[in-house]
Coordinates of C-alpha atoms in Angstrom, one line a residue:
M152 CA 8.7 42.4 -124.9
S153 CA 11.4 40.8 -122.6
L154 CA 11.6 37.1 -123.0
R155 CA 11.5 37.0 -119.2
C156 CA 8.1 38.6 -119.1
V157 CA 6.4 35.6 -120.4
R158 CA 8.1 33.1 -118.1
T159 CA 5.4 32.7 -115.5
S160 CA 3.0 31.6 -118.2
A161 CA 5.2 29.9 -120.6
L162 CA 4.4 26.3 -119.3
L163 CA 0.5 25.7 -119.1
L164 CA -1.7 22.9 -118.0
V165 CA -3.9 22.5 -121.2
V166 CA -7.7 22.0 -120.5
L167 CA -10.2 22.3 -123.3
A168 CA -12.6 25.1 -122.7
L169 CA -14.8 26.6 -125.6
S170 CA -17.2 29.5 -124.9
G171 CA -18.7 32.6 -126.4
C172 CA -20.8 33.7 -129.2
G173 CA -22.7 30.3 -129.4
H174 CA -19.5 28.3 -130.1
S175 CA -19.5 24.9 -128.4
A176 CA -17.2 21.7 -128.3
A177 CA -18.9 20.5 -131.5
G178 CA -18.1 23.7 -133.2
F179 CA -14.5 23.3 -133.2
P180 CA -13.4 21.5 -136.2
A181 CA -11.6 18.3 -136.0
S182 CA -9.4 19.0 -138.8
P183 CA -9.2 22.9 -139.1
V184 CA -7.8 24.1 -142.3
R185 CA -7.1 27.8 -141.1
L186 CA -5.9 27.1 -137.6
V187 CA -4.4 30.1 -135.7
T188 CA -2.4 29.8 -132.5
D189 CA -2.4 32.8 -130.2
D190 CA 0.9 31.9 -128.1
E191 CA 3.9 29.9 -128.5
L192 CA 3.0 26.8 -126.3
S193 CA -0.4 26.5 -128.5
T194 CA 1.7 26.5 -131.6
D195 CA 4.1 23.8 -130.3
V196 CA 1.5 21.4 -128.8
M197 CA -0.6 21.7 -132.1
V198 CA 2.3 21.3 -134.3
S199 CA 3.4 18.4 -132.1
L200 CA -0.1 16.8 -132.7
G201 CA 0.2 17.0 -136.4
F202 CA -1.5 20.4 -137.4
R203 CA -0.1 23.2 -139.2
P204 CA -1.2 26.8 -138.3
V205 CA -1.7 29.4 -141.1
G206 CA -0.9 32.0 -138.4
A207 CA 0.9 32.0 -135.2
V208 CA 2.3 34.6 -132.4
G209 CA 6.1 34.9 -133.1
L210 CA 9.2 35.3 -130.7
T211 CA 9.3 38.8 -132.2
A212 CA 7.1 40.4 -135.2
S213 CA 9.8 38.9 -137.5
S214 CA 11.3 35.8 -136.1
W215 CA 9.9 32.3 -134.7
A216 CA 11.0 30.6 -131.6
P217 CA 14.0 28.3 -132.9
A218 CA 12.2 25.1 -132.0
L219 CA 9.2 26.2 -133.9
A220 CA 10.7 27.9 -137.0
P221 CA 11.1 24.6 -139.3
Y222 CA 7.3 24.0 -139.1
L223 CA 6.1 27.7 -139.7
S224 CA 7.7 28.4 -143.0
S225 CA 4.2 29.0 -144.6
A226 CA 2.6 30.5 -141.6
E227 CA 1.9 34.4 -141.0
N228 CA 3.7 35.7 -138.0
L229 CA 0.9 37.7 -136.1
G230 CA 3.6 39.5 -134.1
A231 CA 4.8 39.1 -130.5
R232 CA 2.4 39.1 -127.7
T233 CA 2.6 42.4 -125.9
G234 CA 0.8 43.8 -122.9
G235 CA -1.7 41.0 -122.8
S236 CA -3.0 41.8 -126.2
A237 CA -4.9 39.2 -128.2
N238 CA -3.2 40.5 -131.6
L239 CA -6.8 40.6 -132.7
D240 CA -6.5 42.4 -136.1
A241 CA -3.6 40.0 -137.2
I242 CA -5.9 36.9 -136.2
A243 CA -8.8 38.4 -138.1
G244 CA -6.6 38.9 -141.2
A245 CA -5.6 35.3 -141.1
R246 CA -9.1 34.3 -141.6
P247 CA -9.2 31.4 -139.2
D248 CA -11.6 28.6 -138.9
A249 CA -10.3 27.5 -135.3
I250 CA -8.2 29.5 -132.8
V251 CA -6.1 28.1 -129.8
A252 CA -5.3 30.6 -127.3
P253 CA -4.3 30.9 -123.4
M254 CA -7.1 31.4 -120.9
S255 CA -5.3 34.6 -119.6
L256 CA -6.8 36.3 -122.8
K257 CA -10.2 35.4 -122.0
R258 CA -9.7 36.6 -118.5
A259 CA -8.4 39.8 -120.0
G260 CA -11.5 40.5 -121.9
W261 CA -10.6 39.1 -125.4
G262 CA -12.7 36.0 -125.3
A263 CA -15.9 37.5 -127.1
Q264 CA -13.8 39.1 -129.9
L265 CA -11.8 35.7 -130.4
S266 CA -14.7 33.4 -130.4
A267 CA -16.6 35.8 -132.7
E268 CA -13.6 35.2 -135.3
A269 CA -13.6 31.4 -134.8
P270 CA -14.4 28.6 -132.5
T271 CA -11.6 28.9 -129.9
L272 CA -9.9 26.5 -127.4
Y273 CA -8.7 28.2 -124.3
Y274 CA -6.3 26.7 -121.6
P275 CA -5.4 28.0 -118.1
S276 CA -2.3 28.5 -116.3
R277 CA -0.7 25.5 -114.6
G278 CA 0.9 25.2 -111.2
P279 CA 4.7 25.3 -110.7
R280 CA 6.5 22.0 -111.5
S281 CA 3.4 20.7 -113.8
S282 CA 5.0 18.6 -116.6
W283 CA 4.9 19.2 -120.2
Q284 CA 3.7 15.8 -120.7
A285 CA 0.4 16.7 -118.8
V286 CA 0.1 19.7 -121.2
L287 CA 0.2 17.4 -124.3
R288 CA -2.1 14.9 -122.9
A289 CA -4.7 17.3 -121.8
L290 CA -5.1 18.9 -125.2
A291 CA -4.8 15.7 -127.2
G292 CA -7.4 13.9 -125.4
P293 CA -10.4 16.1 -126.3
L294 CA -9.0 16.1 -130.0
G295 CA -9.0 12.4 -130.0
L296 CA -5.2 12.3 -130.6
T297 CA -4.1 10.6 -127.4
G298 CA -2.3 7.9 -129.2
R299 CA -0.1 10.5 -131.1
A300 CA 0.5 12.3 -127.8
N301 CA 1.8 9.1 -126.1
A302 CA 3.9 8.3 -129.1
V303 CA 5.4 11.8 -128.7
I304 CA 6.0 11.3 -125.0
A305 CA 7.5 7.9 -125.6
G306 CA 9.9 9.1 -128.1
L307 CA 11.2 12.0 -125.9
A308 CA 11.3 9.6 -122.8
L309 CA 13.8 7.5 -124.7
R310 CA 15.8 10.6 -125.5
A311 CA 15.8 12.0 -121.9
A312 CA 16.9 8.6 -120.5
A313 CA 19.8 8.3 -122.7
I314 CA 20.9 11.9 -121.9
R315 CA 20.2 11.7 -118.3
A316 CA 22.5 8.7 -117.7
Q317 CA 25.2 11.1 -118.9
V318 CA 24.6 14.4 -117.1
E319 CA 22.5 13.4 -113.9
G320 CA 23.7 15.7 -111.0
K321 CA 25.6 18.1 -112.8
T322 CA 24.8 21.9 -112.7
V323 CA 23.6 24.1 -115.5
A324 CA 23.2 28.0 -115.5
L325 CA 20.7 29.4 -117.9
L326 CA 21.8 32.9 -118.5
Q327 CA 20.0 35.6 -120.5
I328 CA 22.2 38.4 -122.0
V329 CA 20.3 41.5 -121.2
A330 CA 23.1 44.0 -122.3
P331 CA 26.7 44.0 -123.3
Q332 CA 27.8 43.6 -119.5
S333 CA 24.7 42.3 -117.7
F334 CA 22.7 39.2 -117.6
S335 CA 19.9 37.6 -115.6
T336 CA 19.2 34.1 -114.6
V337 CA 16.2 31.9 -113.3
D338 CA 14.8 30.0 -110.3
D339 CA 14.2 26.5 -110.2
Y340 CA 10.4 27.0 -111.0
D341 CA 11.2 28.6 -114.5
P342 CA 9.8 26.5 -117.2
A343 CA 12.8 25.5 -118.8
A344 CA 14.6 24.8 -115.7
V345 CA 11.7 22.6 -114.7
V346 CA 12.3 20.5 -117.8
F347 CA 16.1 19.8 -117.5
E348 CA 15.6 19.2 -113.6
Q349 CA 12.6 16.8 -114.0
D350 CA 13.5 15.1 -117.2
L351 CA 17.4 15.1 -117.2
A352 CA 18.0 15.2 -113.4
L353 CA 20.2 18.4 -113.8
R354 CA 20.6 21.1 -111.1
N355 CA 19.9 24.5 -111.7
V356 CA 22.6 26.9 -110.3
H357 CA 21.7 29.1 -107.3
L358 CA 22.8 32.3 -106.8
R359 CA 23.1 34.4 -103.5
P360 CA 19.7 35.5 -102.0
Q361 CA 20.5 39.2 -102.6
Q362 CA 21.0 38.6 -106.2
Y363 CA 17.4 37.7 -106.9
G364 CA 15.5 40.7 -105.7
N365 CA 11.8 41.5 -106.6
G366 CA 10.6 38.8 -104.1
C367 CA 12.2 36.2 -106.2
A368 CA 14.6 33.3 -104.8
A369 CA 16.2 30.2 -105.9
R370 CA 13.1 28.4 -104.6
P371 CA 10.5 30.9 -103.5
S372 CA 7.7 30.2 -101.4
P373 CA 4.9 29.9 -102.4
P374 CA 6.6 28.4 -105.6
R375 CA 6.5 30.5 -108.6
A376 CA 8.7 31.1 -111.7
C377 CA 10.7 34.0 -111.5
S378 CA 14.0 35.5 -112.7
T379 CA 16.8 37.5 -111.0
N380 CA 17.4 41.3 -111.5
E381 CA 19.6 42.5 -114.2
L382 CA 23.0 41.6 -113.0
F383 CA 26.4 43.1 -113.8
A384 CA 28.5 40.6 -115.6
G385 CA 31.1 40.7 -112.7
V386 CA 28.7 38.7 -110.7
L387 CA 29.6 35.6 -112.7
T388 CA 32.9 35.6 -110.8
V389 CA 30.9 34.6 -107.6
V390 CA 28.6 32.3 -109.3
P391 CA 28.8 28.7 -107.8
P392 CA 30.6 26.2 -110.0
V393 CA 28.5 25.2 -113.1
D394 CA 29.2 22.3 -115.6
A395 CA 27.4 23.8 -118.6
A396 CA 25.8 27.0 -119.6
L397 CA 22.7 27.7 -121.6
L398 CA 23.0 31.1 -123.0
E399 CA 19.8 33.0 -124.3
T400 CA 20.5 35.7 -126.7
G401 CA 17.0 36.8 -128.1
S402 CA 16.6 39.8 -126.0
V403 CA 19.6 41.7 -127.6
G404 CA 21.2 42.2 -130.9
S405 CA 24.4 40.4 -131.9
P406 CA 26.8 43.1 -131.1
A407 CA 25.6 42.9 -127.3
V408 CA 25.9 39.2 -127.4
A409 CA 29.6 39.4 -128.7
A410 CA 30.6 42.0 -126.2
F411 CA 29.1 40.0 -123.2
E412 CA 30.9 37.0 -124.5
A413 CA 34.2 38.9 -124.8
T414 CA 34.1 40.1 -121.1
S415 CA 36.5 38.3 -118.9
Y416 CA 33.8 37.5 -116.3
Y417 CA 32.1 35.5 -118.7
R418 CA 35.1 33.8 -120.2
G419 CA 36.2 32.9 -116.7
L420 CA 33.3 30.8 -116.0
G421 CA 34.5 27.0 -115.8
A422 CA 31.8 25.8 -118.1
V423 CA 32.9 28.5 -120.9
R424 CA 36.6 27.5 -120.4
A425 CA 35.7 24.0 -121.0
G426 CA 33.5 24.8 -124.1
H427 CA 30.2 23.6 -122.3
V428 CA 28.0 26.2 -123.8
A429 CA 25.0 26.2 -125.9
A430 CA 23.6 29.5 -127.1
A431 CA 20.1 30.0 -128.7
P432 CA 17.6 33.0 -128.9
T433 CA 15.4 31.3 -126.1
Y434 CA 14.7 28.0 -124.3
E435 CA 11.4 29.2 -122.9
D436 CA 9.3 27.4 -125.5
V437 CA 8.5 24.1 -123.5
G438 CA 6.0 22.2 -125.5
P439 CA 7.4 18.9 -127.0
L440 CA 9.1 20.8 -129.9
G441 CA 10.7 23.1 -127.4
V442 CA 11.7 20.1 -125.0
A443 CA 13.3 18.5 -127.8
Y444 CA 15.2 21.6 -128.6
L445 CA 16.2 21.9 -124.9
Y446 CA 17.3 18.4 -124.9
S447 CA 19.6 18.9 -128.1
A448 CA 20.9 22.2 -126.4
V449 CA 22.1 20.1 -123.5
E450 CA 23.7 17.6 -125.5
R451 CA 25.7 20.4 -127.4
A452 CA 26.6 21.9 -124.1
F453 CA 28.2 18.7 -122.8
G454 CA 29.5 17.6 -126.0
L455 CA 27.4 14.6 -126.3
D456 CA 26.7 12.8 -129.7
E457 CA 23.2 11.3 -130.1
L458 CA 22.5 8.1 -132.2
H459 CA 19.2 6.3 -132.8
G460 CA 18.0 3.3 -134.7
T461 CA 15.4 0.4 -134.4
V462 CA 16.3 -2.9 -132.9
A463 CA 14.0 -6.0 -132.9
G464 CA 11.3 -3.4 -133.9
R465 CA 11.8 -1.1 -130.9
K466 CA 13.1 2.3 -131.2
V467 CA 16.5 2.8 -129.3
D468 CA 18.3 6.0 -128.5
L469 CA 21.9 6.4 -127.5
T470 CA 24.2 9.0 -126.3
F471 CA 28.0 9.0 -126.7
D472 CA 30.6 11.3 -124.7
P473 CA 33.8 11.3 -126.9
S474 CA 35.9 12.7 -124.1
S475 CA 35.1 9.6 -121.6
R476 CA 34.0 7.1 -124.4
R477 CA 30.9 6.5 -122.4
L478 CA 28.0 5.1 -124.3
C479 CA 24.7 5.2 -122.9
W480 CA 21.4 3.9 -124.2
A481 CA 17.8 3.4 -123.6
G482 CA 15.0 1.3 -125.3
L483 CA 16.8 -2.1 -126.1
P484 CA 15.0 -5.4 -125.7
V485 CA 15.3 -6.7 -122.1
R486 CA 18.1 -9.0 -123.3
G487 CA 20.1 -6.2 -124.9
A488 CA 21.9 -6.3 -128.2
V489 CA 25.4 -6.1 -129.4
F490 CA 27.1 -2.9 -130.5
S491 CA 29.7 -3.2 -133.2
A492 CA 31.9 -0.5 -134.7
G493 CA 34.5 -1.7 -137.2
A494 CA 36.5 -4.6 -135.4
V495 CA 34.8 -3.5 -132.1
R496 CA 32.1 -5.6 -130.6
E497 CA 30.5 -4.8 -127.2
S498 CA 27.5 -6.6 -125.6
L499 CA 25.0 -4.1 -124.2
P500 CA 23.2 -6.5 -121.9
S501 CA 20.2 -4.3 -120.4
A502 CA 17.4 -2.2 -121.8
V503 CA 18.8 0.8 -120.2
G504 CA 22.4 1.3 -119.2
C505 CA 26.0 2.6 -120.0
A506 CA 29.3 1.1 -120.8
A507 CA 32.8 2.2 -121.9
V508 CA 33.5 1.8 -125.6
P509 CA 37.3 1.2 -126.7
S510 CA 38.9 4.2 -128.1
R511 CA 39.3 2.4 -131.5
A512 CA 35.6 2.2 -131.9
A513 CA 33.5 4.8 -134.0
P514 CA 30.1 4.9 -132.6
A515 CA 28.9 7.4 -135.3
S516 CA 29.4 4.6 -137.8
G517 CA 28.3 1.8 -135.5
R518 CA 25.5 -0.8 -135.7
L519 CA 23.3 -2.1 -132.9
G520 CA 21.6 -5.5 -133.0
G521 CA 22.7 -5.4 -136.8
A522 CA 20.7 -2.2 -137.3
V523 CA 22.6 0.8 -138.6
L524 CA 22.6 3.8 -136.1
T525 CA 21.9 7.2 -137.5
V526 CA 23.5 10.2 -135.9
G527 CA 21.4 13.0 -134.5
A528 CA 18.1 13.4 -132.7
P529 CA 15.3 11.1 -133.9
P530 CA 12.3 12.8 -135.8
T531 CA 9.8 11.8 -133.3
I532 CA 7.5 14.7 -133.3
G533 CA 6.0 17.3 -135.9
G534 CA 6.3 14.8 -138.8
S535 CA 2.9 14.3 -140.3
V536 CA 0.3 16.9 -141.0
K537 CA -3.3 16.5 -139.9
R538 CA -5.7 18.4 -142.0

């Protein structure tokens, strides 16, 4: 199944709804032992809330979405969702005591069979530009995990603020390779585009109207997530200037990826010449784990280093651009803190802000308010396991 085929349902507004075969809200276990998740978003949200599914839908029948893979080493891959199927045989084989699934499966007639296997949580599709934060909160509330959800949101908000200060207003192209010399891209309502637009204040590249096709547009009316037709790589020569490219490779094999990357059209993009590219199988998983993964991809594409630490009991997140020597931060106490790296000492006077750092400073080995900074994204989600 093409990754583009699931774009319109990839980001959902989660609403708790249990029905069928006598199961009620009280029948859904507070701490399921054999939880099965029947799409990638339900997997992402449940892992972010501390659960570990014993079975989950994969990106393909043999691989997980990259944001979820580290948390699913012991889970059974139920196979990719195709043709609206509920993967019922695989779910039954996992012997679930609880199931989380999209409402689209119930509408397609799978509800009775799913709820016969175990109490099932369903959630309906959301409207364009609904936030991933609403997704997480809506499911966490009925499960009694609002506090955990708020902590996940707060941690990602810190990251977003520190990244946004470096990239705001720049343009990103989300390109999916579909053949050795062709690609597609997305409109502004694509779930991944919504995240980098809303959270990081980036701009999604807009192509010419005739390049979308199928009733799609850069901003279709009424709003809906859609992608362009398959486009010849030569179209890249008339793509408006982009500052970074996020390359999706999961729809094709590595020879096709290598061939596409070798075309003069792709290599001629300004973002590619500048090395501002991050590649991954997909960026369309946009639960909290997928959002964190997308943030990291944006940092890779723009060459940013991320650092984090704790100052006066507060979590702090920073980004550093080695090319401009610009340090941006979020989460400091109101009066700020002192950044030190070797002989360099710089006052960071506000809770959120940016400053130029002298070239002799080495932020990767720096301290902030006396606390040692750690390089890389903070481990804010998916850490503990609820059983």
